[in-house]
Tab-separated table of C-alpha atoms in Angstrom:
chain	number	residue	atom	x	y	z
A	1	UNK	CA	109.402	-34.747	-7.358
A	2	UNK	CA	111.093	-36.214	-4.004
A	3	UNK	CA	109.962	-39.494	-2.137
A	4	UNK	CA	108.769	-37.710	0.470
A	5	UNK	CA	106.453	-35.846	-0.948
A	6	UNK	CA	105.005	-37.891	-2.778
A	7	UNK	CA	104.275	-40.151	-0.030
A	8	UNK	CA	102.357	-37.936	1.693
A	9	UNK	CA	100.202	-36.876	-1.254
A	10	UNK	CA	99.548	-40.129	-1.712
A	11	UNK	CA	98.740	-40.749	2.454
A	12	UNK	CA	96.336	-37.375	1.820
A	13	UNK	CA	93.586	-39.102	-1.187
A	14	UNK	CA	93.572	-42.221	0.257
A	15	UNK	CA	92.781	-40.340	3.913
A	16	UNK	CA	90.464	-38.618	1.805
A	17	UNK	CA	88.663	-41.336	-0.138
A	18	UNK	CA	87.842	-43.384	3.848
A	19	UNK	CA	85.788	-40.047	5.193
A	20	UNK	CA	83.624	-39.097	2.332
A	21	UNK	CA	83.279	-43.683	2.604
A	22	UNK	CA	81.980	-42.664	5.806
A	23	UNK	CA	79.940	-39.778	5.116
A	24	UNK	CA	77.666	-40.595	2.357
A	25	UNK	CA	75.192	-39.389	1.943
A	26	UNK	CA	72.088	-40.991	0.304
A	27	UNK	CA	69.198	-38.276	-0.619
A	28	UNK	CA	66.444	-40.419	-0.438
A	29	UNK	CA	67.144	-41.400	3.840
A	30	UNK	CA	66.478	-37.790	3.720
A	31	UNK	CA	63.869	-36.781	2.201
A	32	UNK	CA	62.331	-40.039	4.322
A	33	UNK	CA	63.762	-38.470	7.362
A	34	UNK	CA	62.805	-35.095	6.551
A	35	UNK	CA	59.410	-35.774	5.951
A	36	UNK	CA	59.227	-38.372	9.251
A	37	UNK	CA	59.689	-34.762	10.068
A	38	UNK	CA	57.164	-32.602	9.682
A	39	UNK	CA	54.649	-35.913	10.287
A	40	UNK	CA	56.493	-35.141	14.189
A	41	UNK	CA	55.953	-31.722	14.731
A	42	UNK	CA	53.604	-29.853	15.555
A	43	UNK	CA	52.215	-27.409	13.863
A	44	UNK	CA	51.767	-23.790	15.390
A	45	UNK	CA	48.288	-23.011	15.765
A	46	UNK	CA	46.398	-19.699	15.165
A	47	UNK	CA	43.045	-18.242	16.199
A	48	UNK	CA	40.923	-17.357	13.269
A	49	UNK	CA	40.597	-13.983	13.142
A	50	UNK	CA	37.318	-12.338	13.526
A	51	UNK	CA	35.085	-11.278	11.474
A	52	UNK	CA	31.569	-9.169	12.687
A	53	UNK	CA	28.669	-9.960	10.778
A	54	UNK	CA	28.100	-9.412	7.601
A	55	UNK	CA	24.901	-7.954	7.492
A	56	UNK	CA	26.818	-4.572	8.461
A	57	UNK	CA	28.211	-4.506	5.801
A	58	UNK	CA	24.817	-3.844	3.812
A	59	UNK	CA	24.570	-0.499	2.517
A	60	UNK	CA	21.297	0.068	2.244
A	61	UNK	CA	21.522	-0.131	6.143
A	62	UNK	CA	23.095	2.214	9.314
A	63	UNK	CA	23.415	2.481	13.166
A	64	UNK	CA	20.960	5.382	13.471
A	65	UNK	CA	21.602	8.049	15.305
A	66	UNK	CA	22.019	6.885	19.192
A	67	UNK	CA	22.391	8.789	22.476
A	68	UNK	CA	23.716	4.627	24.042
A	69	UNK	CA	25.196	4.276	27.736
A	70	UNK	CA	26.877	0.716	28.609
A	71	UNK	CA	25.651	-0.347	32.194
A	72	UNK	CA	28.532	-3.025	32.790
A	73	UNK	CA	28.391	-5.621	35.355
A	74	UNK	CA	32.206	-5.396	36.970
A	75	UNK	CA	30.829	-7.325	40.148
A	76	UNK	CA	33.362	-9.842	42.443
A	77	UNK	CA	31.222	-13.047	41.054
A	78	UNK	CA	32.157	-11.509	37.227
A	79	UNK	CA	36.167	-12.832	36.631
A	80	UNK	CA	38.813	-11.172	34.606
A	81	UNK	CA	39.035	-13.492	32.293
A	82	UNK	CA	35.326	-12.839	31.334
A	83	UNK	CA	34.963	-8.883	32.277
A	84	UNK	CA	37.804	-8.288	29.070
A	85	UNK	CA	34.931	-10.266	27.151
A	86	UNK	CA	33.257	-7.552	27.698
A	87	UNK	CA	35.202	-5.130	26.655
A	88	UNK	CA	35.028	-7.223	23.654
A	89	UNK	CA	32.037	-7.009	22.923
A	90	UNK	CA	31.861	-3.246	23.682
A	91	UNK	CA	34.720	-2.941	21.202
A	92	UNK	CA	33.310	-4.765	18.620
A	93	UNK	CA	29.369	-2.775	19.536
A	94	UNK	CA	31.630	0.829	19.165
A	95	UNK	CA	32.686	-0.627	15.536
A	96	UNK	CA	29.253	-1.306	14.630
A	97	UNK	CA	27.946	1.969	14.821
A	98	UNK	CA	28.488	4.875	13.675
A	99	UNK	CA	30.225	6.887	16.071
A	100	UNK	CA	31.149	10.754	15.720
A	101	UNK	CA	28.804	13.766	17.098
A	102	UNK	CA	26.123	14.395	14.360
A	103	UNK	CA	25.782	10.388	14.583
A	104	UNK	CA	25.937	8.568	17.277
A	105	UNK	CA	27.373	8.645	20.770
A	106	UNK	CA	28.348	6.540	23.231
A	107	UNK	CA	29.200	6.397	26.932
A	108	UNK	CA	30.485	3.593	29.639
A	109	UNK	CA	28.653	3.124	33.084
A	110	UNK	CA	31.270	0.086	35.328
A	111	UNK	CA	29.781	-0.652	38.241
A	112	UNK	CA	30.200	-2.824	41.545
A	113	UNK	CA	29.292	-2.427	44.987
A	114	UNK	CA	29.796	1.527	43.281
A	115	UNK	CA	28.939	2.868	40.788
A	116	UNK	CA	32.081	5.246	38.534
A	117	UNK	CA	30.601	6.626	34.760
A	118	UNK	CA	33.998	5.691	33.335
A	119	UNK	CA	33.749	8.387	30.070
A	120	UNK	CA	30.754	10.730	28.802
A	121	UNK	CA	28.821	10.791	26.000
A	122	UNK	CA	30.838	14.129	25.167
A	123	UNK	CA	34.851	12.444	25.444
A	124	UNK	CA	35.359	10.336	22.904
A	125	UNK	CA	34.037	11.786	19.061
A	126	UNK	CA	35.036	8.492	17.598
A	127	UNK	CA	36.330	5.179	17.687
A	128	UNK	CA	39.981	5.642	17.984
A	129	UNK	CA	40.202	6.651	20.644
A	130	UNK	CA	37.134	5.031	22.045
A	131	UNK	CA	38.043	1.608	21.828
A	132	UNK	CA	41.206	2.838	23.462
A	133	UNK	CA	39.073	4.374	26.393
A	134	UNK	CA	37.750	0.815	26.319
A	135	UNK	CA	40.881	-1.211	26.897
A	136	UNK	CA	41.571	1.089	30.164
A	137	UNK	CA	38.239	-0.022	31.975
A	138	UNK	CA	39.727	-2.253	35.100
A	139	UNK	CA	36.368	-3.982	37.397
A	140	UNK	CA	35.651	-2.391	40.829
A	141	UNK	CA	35.190	-6.047	42.075
A	142	UNK	CA	32.433	-6.597	45.380
A	143	UNK	CA	28.758	-6.208	45.144
A	144	UNK	CA	25.838	-4.996	42.477
A	145	UNK	CA	24.605	-2.750	42.836
A	146	UNK	CA	22.864	-3.023	39.731
A	147	UNK	CA	19.638	-0.211	40.080
A	148	UNK	CA	22.518	2.937	41.529
A	149	UNK	CA	23.734	2.403	38.478
A	150	UNK	CA	20.517	3.002	36.122
A	151	UNK	CA	20.246	5.436	38.581
A	152	UNK	CA	23.806	7.228	38.820
A	153	UNK	CA	23.425	7.001	34.348
A	154	UNK	CA	20.187	8.255	33.920
A	155	UNK	CA	21.110	11.934	35.933
A	156	UNK	CA	23.931	11.830	35.309
A	157	UNK	CA	25.099	10.191	31.855
A	158	UNK	CA	22.493	10.927	29.545
A	159	UNK	CA	22.089	14.941	30.727
A	160	UNK	CA	22.657	17.231	28.165
A	161	UNK	CA	25.916	18.601	30.452
A	162	UNK	CA	27.069	14.613	30.170
A	163	UNK	CA	26.854	15.667	25.713
A	164	UNK	CA	23.306	14.241	25.929
A	165	UNK	CA	21.482	15.435	22.467
A	166	UNK	CA	17.759	17.790	23.466
A	167	UNK	CA	14.410	15.896	22.562
A	168	UNK	CA	13.737	18.043	20.106
A	169	UNK	CA	16.577	16.232	18.620
A	170	UNK	CA	14.454	13.558	18.403
A	171	UNK	CA	17.322	11.113	18.799
A	172	UNK	CA	17.305	8.077	20.951
A	173	UNK	CA	18.833	7.080	24.292
A	174	UNK	CA	19.593	4.478	25.113
A	175	UNK	CA	21.060	2.264	27.793
A	176	UNK	CA	21.815	-1.507	27.397
A	177	UNK	CA	22.810	-2.730	30.660
A	178	UNK	CA	25.360	-6.148	31.161
A	179	UNK	CA	25.004	-8.812	33.998
A	180	UNK	CA	25.561	-11.975	35.466
A	181	UNK	CA	23.811	-11.771	38.975
A	182	UNK	CA	20.998	-10.759	40.710
A	183	UNK	CA	20.521	-7.007	41.179
A	184	UNK	CA	21.480	-6.083	46.213
A	185	UNK	CA	19.075	-3.469	45.568
A	186	UNK	CA	15.500	-2.694	43.886
A	187	UNK	CA	15.258	-2.314	40.563
A	188	UNK	CA	11.846	-1.742	39.485
A	189	UNK	CA	11.069	2.049	40.321
A	190	UNK	CA	14.307	3.315	39.212
A	191	UNK	CA	13.712	1.548	36.374
A	192	UNK	CA	10.324	2.881	35.178
A	193	UNK	CA	11.508	6.190	35.860
A	194	UNK	CA	14.201	5.849	33.326
A	195	UNK	CA	12.322	4.544	30.617
A	196	UNK	CA	9.959	6.861	31.348
A	197	UNK	CA	12.579	9.622	30.337
A	198	UNK	CA	12.808	8.687	27.984
A	199	UNK	CA	15.658	5.869	27.733
A	200	UNK	CA	15.072	2.673	25.239
A	201	UNK	CA	16.966	0.285	27.890
A	202	UNK	CA	17.805	-3.570	26.741
A	203	UNK	CA	19.156	-6.042	29.779
A	204	UNK	CA	21.378	-8.833	29.194
A	205	UNK	CA	21.701	-11.483	30.888
A	206	UNK	CA	24.785	-14.119	31.409
A	207	UNK	CA	25.694	-17.150	33.186
A	208	UNK	CA	23.557	-16.523	36.767
A	209	UNK	CA	21.668	-13.351	36.036
A	210	UNK	CA	18.833	-13.090	36.841
A	211	UNK	CA	15.168	-14.100	34.295
A	212	UNK	CA	13.234	-11.545	37.038
A	213	UNK	CA	15.174	-8.421	37.513
A	214	UNK	CA	16.017	-8.726	33.555
A	215	UNK	CA	11.901	-8.157	32.714
A	216	UNK	CA	11.522	-5.571	35.377
A	217	UNK	CA	14.763	-3.130	33.892
A	218	UNK	CA	13.696	-4.461	30.079
A	219	UNK	CA	11.294	-1.720	27.924
A	220	UNK	CA	8.371	-3.512	26.382
A	221	UNK	CA	8.227	-5.059	24.426
A	222	UNK	CA	10.601	-7.900	26.561
A	223	UNK	CA	10.958	-10.209	23.882
A	224	UNK	CA	13.412	-6.907	21.527
A	225	UNK	CA	15.493	-5.868	24.566
A	226	UNK	CA	15.701	-8.880	26.693
A	227	UNK	CA	18.908	-11.506	25.250
A	228	UNK	CA	20.356	-14.312	27.665
A	229	UNK	CA	23.917	-15.876	26.350
A	230	UNK	CA	25.050	-18.828	28.707
A	231	UNK	CA	28.394	-17.445	29.620
A	232	UNK	CA	30.941	-14.127	28.660
A	233	UNK	CA	32.776	-16.831	26.190
A	234	UNK	CA	30.210	-16.154	23.909
A	235	UNK	CA	28.520	-12.168	24.319
A	236	UNK	CA	30.284	-11.451	21.558
A	237	UNK	CA	27.554	-13.772	19.633
A	238	UNK	CA	24.714	-10.658	20.615
A	239	UNK	CA	26.946	-8.170	18.320
A	240	UNK	CA	24.897	-9.183	16.231
A	241	UNK	CA	21.460	-9.188	17.019
A	242	UNK	CA	22.335	-5.352	18.402
A	243	UNK	CA	23.225	-4.562	14.580
A	244	UNK	CA	20.196	-5.845	13.610
A	245	UNK	CA	18.483	-3.712	16.473
A	246	UNK	CA	19.790	-0.941	16.782
A	247	UNK	CA	20.348	-0.942	12.776
A	248	UNK	CA	18.388	1.716	10.766
A	249	UNK	CA	17.959	1.962	6.994
A	250	UNK	CA	18.027	3.991	4.261
A	251	UNK	CA	14.066	5.945	3.687
A	252	UNK	CA	15.498	7.112	0.338
A	253	UNK	CA	16.839	4.318	-0.661
A	254	UNK	CA	14.488	1.845	-0.342
A	255	UNK	CA	11.838	3.990	-2.018
A	256	UNK	CA	10.513	7.403	-2.403
A	257	UNK	CA	7.737	10.798	-3.601
A	258	UNK	CA	10.204	12.785	-3.967
A	259	UNK	CA	9.290	15.138	-7.384
A	260	UNK	CA	13.315	16.148	-7.128
A	261	UNK	CA	15.070	15.438	-3.586
A	262	UNK	CA	14.856	13.059	-1.578
A	263	UNK	CA	16.385	14.192	2.605
A	264	UNK	CA	16.433	12.057	5.394
A	265	UNK	CA	15.574	12.522	8.827
A	266	UNK	CA	15.597	10.705	11.907
A	267	UNK	CA	13.164	8.865	10.754
A	268	UNK	CA	11.578	8.532	7.613
A	269	UNK	CA	12.588	11.829	5.026
A	270	UNK	CA	11.752	14.309	3.663
A	271	UNK	CA	11.354	16.405	0.121
A	272	UNK	CA	13.278	19.563	-1.842
A	273	UNK	CA	13.182	21.477	-5.040
A	274	UNK	CA	15.985	21.897	-7.003
A	275	UNK	CA	17.429	25.738	-6.857
A	276	UNK	CA	14.043	27.616	-9.058
A	277	UNK	CA	11.229	25.967	-7.631
A	278	UNK	CA	8.500	25.932	-4.907
A	279	UNK	CA	8.046	22.739	-3.387
A	280	UNK	CA	3.996	22.084	-3.237
A	281	UNK	CA	1.410	22.160	-0.098
A	282	UNK	CA	1.712	18.286	-1.516
A	283	UNK	CA	5.443	18.275	0.080
A	284	UNK	CA	6.381	16.369	-2.135
A	285	UNK	CA	6.004	17.936	-5.858
A	286	UNK	CA	7.844	20.780	-7.135
A	287	UNK	CA	6.134	23.402	-9.314
A	288	UNK	CA	8.270	26.535	-11.213
A	289	UNK	CA	8.530	29.947	-8.296
A	290	UNK	CA	6.816	33.057	-9.625
A	291	UNK	CA	8.680	35.959	-12.872
A	292	UNK	CA	8.133	39.118	-11.161
A	293	UNK	CA	8.396	42.178	-13.281
A	294	UNK	CA	8.463	44.895	-11.208
A	295	UNK	CA	8.778	49.057	-12.533
A	296	UNK	CA	11.162	50.983	-10.778
A	297	UNK	CA	10.863	54.313	-12.470
A	298	UNK	CA	8.153	56.686	-14.233
A	299	UNK	CA	5.711	54.675	-15.717
A	300	UNK	CA	4.616	57.884	-18.370
A	301	UNK	CA	8.088	58.718	-19.392
A	302	UNK	CA	8.452	57.358	-22.508
A	303	UNK	CA	12.223	56.260	-20.977
A	304	UNK	CA	10.492	53.800	-18.459
A	305	UNK	CA	8.131	52.288	-21.367
A	306	UNK	CA	11.446	50.897	-23.429
A	307	UNK	CA	13.262	49.311	-20.365
A	308	UNK	CA	9.224	47.559	-18.929
A	309	UNK	CA	9.202	46.937	-22.503
A	310	UNK	CA	13.233	45.836	-21.890
A	311	UNK	CA	12.195	44.264	-18.703
A	312	UNK	CA	9.573	42.522	-19.919
A	313	UNK	CA	11.170	40.876	-23.317
A	314	UNK	CA	14.208	39.435	-21.533
A	315	UNK	CA	10.597	37.442	-18.887
A	316	UNK	CA	9.109	35.914	-21.509
A	317	UNK	CA	13.139	35.806	-23.408
A	318	UNK	CA	13.525	32.778	-19.321
A	319	UNK	CA	9.955	31.372	-19.401
A	320	UNK	CA	10.912	30.033	-23.086
A	321	UNK	CA	14.363	29.213	-22.042
A	322	UNK	CA	11.877	27.291	-19.100
A	323	UNK	CA	9.631	25.135	-21.537
A	324	UNK	CA	7.336	28.225	-21.049
A	325	UNK	CA	5.635	29.521	-24.353
A	326	UNK	CA	2.743	31.982	-23.296
A	327	UNK	CA	0.522	32.382	-25.961
A	328	UNK	CA	-2.824	35.224	-26.826
A	329	UNK	CA	-6.775	34.168	-24.501
A	330	UNK	CA	-9.528	33.798	-26.354
A	331	UNK	CA	-11.027	37.181	-27.735
A	332	UNK	CA	-7.087	39.221	-28.004
A	333	UNK	CA	-6.164	40.750	-30.988
A	334	UNK	CA	-2.432	41.853	-31.597
A	335	UNK	CA	-3.608	44.988	-31.019
A	336	UNK	CA	-4.200	44.246	-26.745
A	337	UNK	CA	-1.863	41.791	-26.700
A	338	UNK	CA	-3.306	40.157	-23.264
A	339	UNK	CA	-1.341	36.961	-23.222
A	340	UNK	CA	-1.213	33.493	-19.999
A	341	UNK	CA	1.866	31.732	-19.656
A	342	UNK	CA	0.912	27.752	-20.191
A	343	UNK	CA	3.249	25.061	-18.886
A	344	UNK	CA	3.281	23.215	-22.686
A	345	UNK	CA	4.379	19.859	-20.885
A	346	UNK	CA	0.666	19.412	-20.620
A	347	UNK	CA	0.506	20.700	-16.760
A	348	UNK	CA	-2.331	23.665	-17.780
A	349	UNK	CA	-3.076	27.254	-16.752
A	350	UNK	CA	-0.078	28.176	-14.423
A	351	UNK	CA	-1.013	31.994	-14.287
A	352	UNK	CA	2.983	33.327	-14.309
A	353	UNK	CA	2.693	36.334	-15.715
A	354	UNK	CA	-0.431	37.843	-16.972
A	355	UNK	CA	1.054	41.436	-19.159
A	356	UNK	CA	-0.366	43.872	-21.039
A	357	UNK	CA	1.910	45.444	-23.905
A	358	UNK	CA	1.058	48.959	-24.899
A	359	UNK	CA	2.415	49.882	-27.843
A	360	UNK	CA	2.231	53.785	-28.822
A	361	UNK	CA	4.399	55.639	-31.262
């Protein structure tokens, strides 16, 4: 190897040692520095996940079918961010309801100086499209014509043409009014007319709402139909309250007196019997259907007698299969087989079949 190359290699070696010494890394120092950085750098804060009232998951609690109309104040006093809180409240309420054509139908009436029906009871048969429609609602601003809004809801939103169900169906009509101010029109008479037409009114006051006006609008008892919250920021707390208020219990799961089948109705339950049985006059117990033996041929012909005997035997076998036993009545003879059927389960004389067989050669 030439002297020049040896000198070059030596020089590079010395330079490499100096560089390594300059940038020597101490693991302990690195760990300490990293810990200090972790302490000084703020972690991002994420809002907690919003959950609804645990009562909403109660298996014995379900919202009863309703024709429900929200009447919401979007006057000038309701700031844009506050109105967004109202829309969140509406969406949360929809989440707690059993929404559907045969369950709860929902409409929204928006008002200020003017009144606008945002969507009707018949417009959205499912929660997804309904909540999408809620997000598209804009405030109207200006005044607070609450009485006009109630009248429009009564005359247009709660009609059969708009999706409300007939009175004969027994579906409750409910209006929930949300406002933060004093009405600029009369509410007493129109509210009384709405209640007289069968509409149950809940009044929700926020912040500066006039409590006297809320009482004039709401249904009785007032303690159950008038609510107040300090700000729109806490209006979502009412979701659980309305969940309990609008909740309907399942009568069949709570206990019933039906012998066979219990079916829920709107506010109670009714009984039904299994196939082959009839519901008794007490509307709770069931009895076996009567078995009739019909002779469709001329009884004077020999073939008719044989057919009658065969049909009778089939009927007796059917009764035996259903735990019914035919026994001879007191005083009967083998030649004169007059029989009556007794329920072998001890329920007494049923009188389901009384026949006389005369066998002649």
